[in-house]
């Protein structure tokens, strides 16, 4: 990382800063795939269904890594393959993502599994802990 | 509104739908100005500080109106001036906006007033009720 990602911000408003990092149609979907589908490779994100372009995906993964929202390491099975995982800062975006999901599930027709929406709504803390445990538990 | 805003969606994932509406660097900032600064006119949004371009602002206000996140009416003082206000569906985005603000306030240097962040963090429901009351109370 050659430069401070906090440089050159358009304003110091926290929402504005969040949107400079996350404000597009793709970045939070990559985190959704990391958190909920447990995707970890470029190929998996690319084939996720919404049809993200390769260059946009590369760019967003780099940006997320630059902001320490995800980490990148080599696959133990194949050193040519990069493995992406959420950091603590990345996992801390779960509440915002959950709120966006619940908002849409309330006002739009979606394909969200009702039991998933119910789990998010009725015991958010347990839901978040469950997702976090996939990444913080040592044995994998 | 000539067409169903739910048409032509790239996927039925609720997060993907939310990002098709809100996933850019500007849309949630317009809602921030509506909710927290109580801005209501095009001119106010335009002069808000982050330098949104006129055409982007027009486009986003139209989009938010199309999705019934904001409403548009004539100013009682000057019929040429449009007044924008959040709808119930718009106000229901407060929890997601608050989570994004708290996330940034945790991990980045921001200009967020500490007492505001504290109020969001310690009693979110009261904070939301207070913002909502600005728009749901009849007398204005």
mmCIF file of N, CA and C in Angstrom, chain B residues 82-131:
data_model
loop_
_atom_site.group_PDB
_atom_site.id
_atom_site.type_symbol
_atom_site.label_atom_id
_atom_site.label_comp_id
_atom_site.label_asym_id
_atom_site.label_seq_id
_atom_site.Cartn_x
_atom_site.Cartn_y
_atom_site.Cartn_z
ATOM 1 N N UNK B 82 -39.639 22.785 -5.837
ATOM 2 C CA UNK B 82 -40.049 21.444 -5.403
ATOM 3 C C UNK B 82 -39.497 21.169 -4.019
ATOM 4 N N UNK B 83 -40.329 20.538 -3.217
ATOM 5 C CA UNK B 83 -39.939 20.182 -1.859
ATOM 6 C C UNK B 83 -39.849 18.650 -1.781
ATOM 7 N N UNK B 84 -38.716 18.151 -1.356
ATOM 8 C CA UNK B 84 -38.531 16.702 -1.231
ATOM 9 C C UNK B 84 -38.585 16.307 0.239
ATOM 10 N N UNK B 85 -39.264 15.210 0.484
ATOM 11 C CA UNK B 85 -39.346 14.688 1.852
ATOM 12 C C UNK B 85 -39.217 13.166 1.825
ATOM 13 N N UNK B 86 -38.656 12.585 2.887
ATOM 14 C CA UNK B 86 -38.571 11.114 2.887
ATOM 15 C C UNK B 86 -39.949 10.498 3.143
ATOM 16 N N UNK B 87 -40.200 9.367 2.526
ATOM 17 C CA UNK B 87 -41.414 8.584 2.812
ATOM 18 C C UNK B 87 -41.096 7.620 3.966
ATOM 19 N N UNK B 88 -42.069 6.836 4.363
ATOM 20 C CA UNK B 88 -41.822 5.797 5.370
ATOM 21 C C UNK B 88 -40.767 4.813 4.890
ATOM 22 N N UNK B 89 -40.843 4.447 3.610
ATOM 23 C CA UNK B 89 -39.843 3.534 3.033
ATOM 24 C C UNK B 89 -38.449 4.170 3.059
ATOM 25 N N UNK B 90 -38.408 5.470 2.854
ATOM 26 C CA UNK B 90 -37.136 6.187 2.923
ATOM 27 C C UNK B 90 -36.590 6.202 4.343
ATOM 28 N N UNK B 91 -37.459 6.549 5.290
ATOM 29 C CA UNK B 91 -37.023 6.596 6.694
ATOM 30 C C UNK B 91 -36.566 5.217 7.180
ATOM 31 N N UNK B 92 -37.112 4.173 6.564
ATOM 32 C CA UNK B 92 -36.718 2.813 6.949
ATOM 33 C C UNK B 92 -35.271 2.500 6.553
ATOM 34 N N UNK B 93 -34.635 3.409 5.829
ATOM 35 C CA UNK B 93 -33.212 3.232 5.518
ATOM 36 C C UNK B 93 -32.300 3.781 6.620
ATOM 37 N N UNK B 94 -32.901 4.435 7.598
ATOM 38 C CA UNK B 94 -32.088 4.994 8.695
ATOM 39 C C UNK B 94 -31.186 3.952 9.368
ATOM 40 N N UNK B 95 -31.688 2.751 9.709
ATOM 41 C CA UNK B 95 -30.788 1.781 10.363
ATOM 42 C C UNK B 95 -29.560 1.440 9.510
ATOM 43 N N UNK B 96 -29.740 1.270 8.204
ATOM 44 C CA UNK B 96 -28.591 0.950 7.336
ATOM 45 C C UNK B 96 -27.613 2.123 7.305
ATOM 46 N N UNK B 97 -28.144 3.333 7.215
ATOM 47 C CA UNK B 97 -27.284 4.522 7.178
ATOM 48 C C UNK B 97 -26.526 4.664 8.496
ATOM 49 N N UNK B 98 -27.210 4.441 9.594
ATOM 50 C CA UNK B 98 -26.570 4.523 10.908
ATOM 51 C C UNK B 98 -25.443 3.497 11.024
ATOM 52 N N UNK B 99 -25.694 2.273 10.557
ATOM 53 C CA UNK B 99 -24.642 1.239 10.628
ATOM 54 C C UNK B 99 -23.419 1.626 9.801
ATOM 55 N N UNK B 100 -23.639 2.216 8.642
ATOM 56 C CA UNK B 100 -22.501 2.645 7.820
ATOM 57 C C UNK B 100 -21.725 3.761 8.515
ATOM 58 N N UNK B 101 -22.453 4.682 9.139
ATOM 59 C CA UNK B 101 -21.794 5.777 9.859
ATOM 60 C C UNK B 101 -20.976 5.231 11.028
ATOM 61 N N UNK B 102 -21.575 4.297 11.776
ATOM 62 C CA UNK B 102 -20.862 3.747 12.944
ATOM 63 C C UNK B 102 -19.633 2.946 12.512
ATOM 64 N N UNK B 103 -19.760 2.236 11.408
ATOM 65 C CA UNK B 103 -18.619 1.473 10.895
ATOM 66 C C UNK B 103 -17.467 2.427 10.569
ATOM 67 N N UNK B 104 -17.783 3.487 9.848
ATOM 68 C CA UNK B 104 -16.712 4.426 9.469
ATOM 69 C C UNK B 104 -16.142 5.115 10.699
ATOM 70 N N UNK B 105 -17.024 5.489 11.628
ATOM 71 C CA UNK B 105 -16.555 6.178 12.838
ATOM 72 C C UNK B 105 -15.631 5.275 13.660
ATOM 73 N N UNK B 106 -15.810 3.961 13.528
ATOM 74 C CA UNK B 106 -14.955 3.017 14.253
ATOM 75 C C UNK B 106 -13.578 2.872 13.608
ATOM 76 N N UNK B 107 -13.542 2.860 12.284
ATOM 77 C CA UNK B 107 -12.305 2.476 11.601
ATOM 78 C C UNK B 107 -11.580 3.604 10.857
ATOM 79 N N UNK B 108 -12.224 4.753 10.740
ATOM 80 C CA UNK B 108 -11.602 5.850 9.991
ATOM 81 C C UNK B 108 -11.664 7.142 10.790
ATOM 82 N N UNK B 109 -10.758 8.048 10.457
ATOM 83 C CA UNK B 109 -10.856 9.381 11.039
ATOM 84 C C UNK B 109 -11.996 10.113 10.331
ATOM 85 N N UNK B 110 -12.940 10.620 11.095
ATOM 86 C CA UNK B 110 -14.050 11.332 10.470
ATOM 87 C C UNK B 110 -14.330 12.621 11.232
ATOM 88 N N UNK B 111 -15.186 13.430 10.647
ATOM 89 C CA UNK B 111 -15.584 14.674 11.316
ATOM 90 C C UNK B 111 -16.925 14.506 12.018
ATOM 91 N N UNK B 112 -17.346 13.256 12.234
ATOM 92 C CA UNK B 112 -18.641 13.036 12.883
ATOM 93 C C UNK B 112 -18.599 13.564 14.316
ATOM 94 N N UNK B 113 -19.570 14.389 14.703
ATOM 95 C CA UNK B 113 -19.591 14.873 16.083
ATOM 96 C C UNK B 113 -19.715 13.685 17.044
ATOM 97 N N UNK B 114 -18.787 13.584 18.029
ATOM 98 C CA UNK B 114 -18.786 12.422 18.930
ATOM 99 C C UNK B 114 -20.121 12.212 19.627
ATOM 100 N N UNK B 115 -20.829 13.301 19.955
ATOM 101 C CA UNK B 115 -22.107 13.134 20.678
ATOM 102 C C UNK B 115 -23.167 12.507 19.769
ATOM 103 N N UNK B 116 -23.056 12.797 18.470
ATOM 104 C CA UNK B 116 -23.992 12.200 17.511
ATOM 105 C C UNK B 116 -23.726 10.697 17.392
ATOM 106 N N UNK B 117 -22.448 10.345 17.272
ATOM 107 C CA UNK B 117 -22.064 8.934 17.175
ATOM 108 C C UNK B 117 -22.486 8.195 18.441
ATOM 109 N N UNK B 118 -22.291 8.841 19.589
ATOM 110 C CA UNK B 118 -22.676 8.228 20.856
ATOM 111 C C UNK B 118 -24.183 7.983 20.909
ATOM 112 N N UNK B 119 -24.944 8.963 20.477
ATOM 113 C CA UNK B 119 -26.409 8.827 20.479
ATOM 114 C C UNK B 119 -26.847 7.675 19.570
ATOM 115 N N UNK B 120 -26.196 7.547 18.420
ATOM 116 C CA UNK B 120 -26.532 6.448 17.500
ATOM 117 C C UNK B 120 -26.195 5.096 18.116
ATOM 118 N N UNK B 121 -25.064 5.086 18.824
ATOM 119 C CA UNK B 121 -24.559 3.825 19.340
ATOM 120 C C UNK B 121 -25.320 3.368 20.585
ATOM 121 N N UNK B 122 -25.613 4.311 21.473
ATOM 122 C CA UNK B 122 -26.149 3.912 22.782
ATOM 123 C C UNK B 122 -27.661 3.724 22.774
ATOM 124 N N UNK B 123 -28.389 4.543 22.028
ATOM 125 C CA UNK B 123 -29.832 4.346 21.978
ATOM 126 C C UNK B 123 -30.339 4.616 20.559
ATOM 127 N N UNK B 124 -30.083 3.621 19.725
ATOM 128 C CA UNK B 124 -30.406 3.761 18.324
ATOM 129 C C UNK B 124 -31.893 4.013 18.090
ATOM 130 N N UNK B 125 -32.726 3.281 18.847
ATOM 131 C CA UNK B 125 -34.174 3.426 18.638
ATOM 132 C C UNK B 125 -34.628 4.857 18.902
ATOM 133 N N UNK B 126 -34.138 5.424 20.013
ATOM 134 C CA UNK B 126 -34.509 6.806 20.344
ATOM 135 C C UNK B 126 -33.998 7.760 19.266
ATOM 136 N N UNK B 127 -32.783 7.503 18.792
ATOM 137 C CA UNK B 127 -32.205 8.349 17.749
ATOM 138 C C UNK B 127 -33.070 8.316 16.487
ATOM 139 N N UNK B 128 -33.465 7.100 16.097
ATOM 140 C CA UNK B 128 -34.293 6.947 14.898
ATOM 141 C C UNK B 128 -35.651 7.630 15.094
ATOM 142 N N UNK B 129 -36.229 7.407 16.262
ATOM 143 C CA UNK B 129 -37.536 8.044 16.540
ATOM 144 C C UNK B 129 -37.447 9.562 16.424
ATOM 145 N N UNK B 130 -36.339 10.106 16.920
ATOM 146 C CA UNK B 130 -36.162 11.561 16.893
ATOM 147 C C UNK B 130 -36.093 12.067 15.441
ATOM 148 N N UNK B 131 -35.338 11.359 14.614
ATOM 149 C CA UNK B 131 -35.248 11.773 13.206
ATOM 150 C C UNK B 131 -36.618 11.612 12.534
#
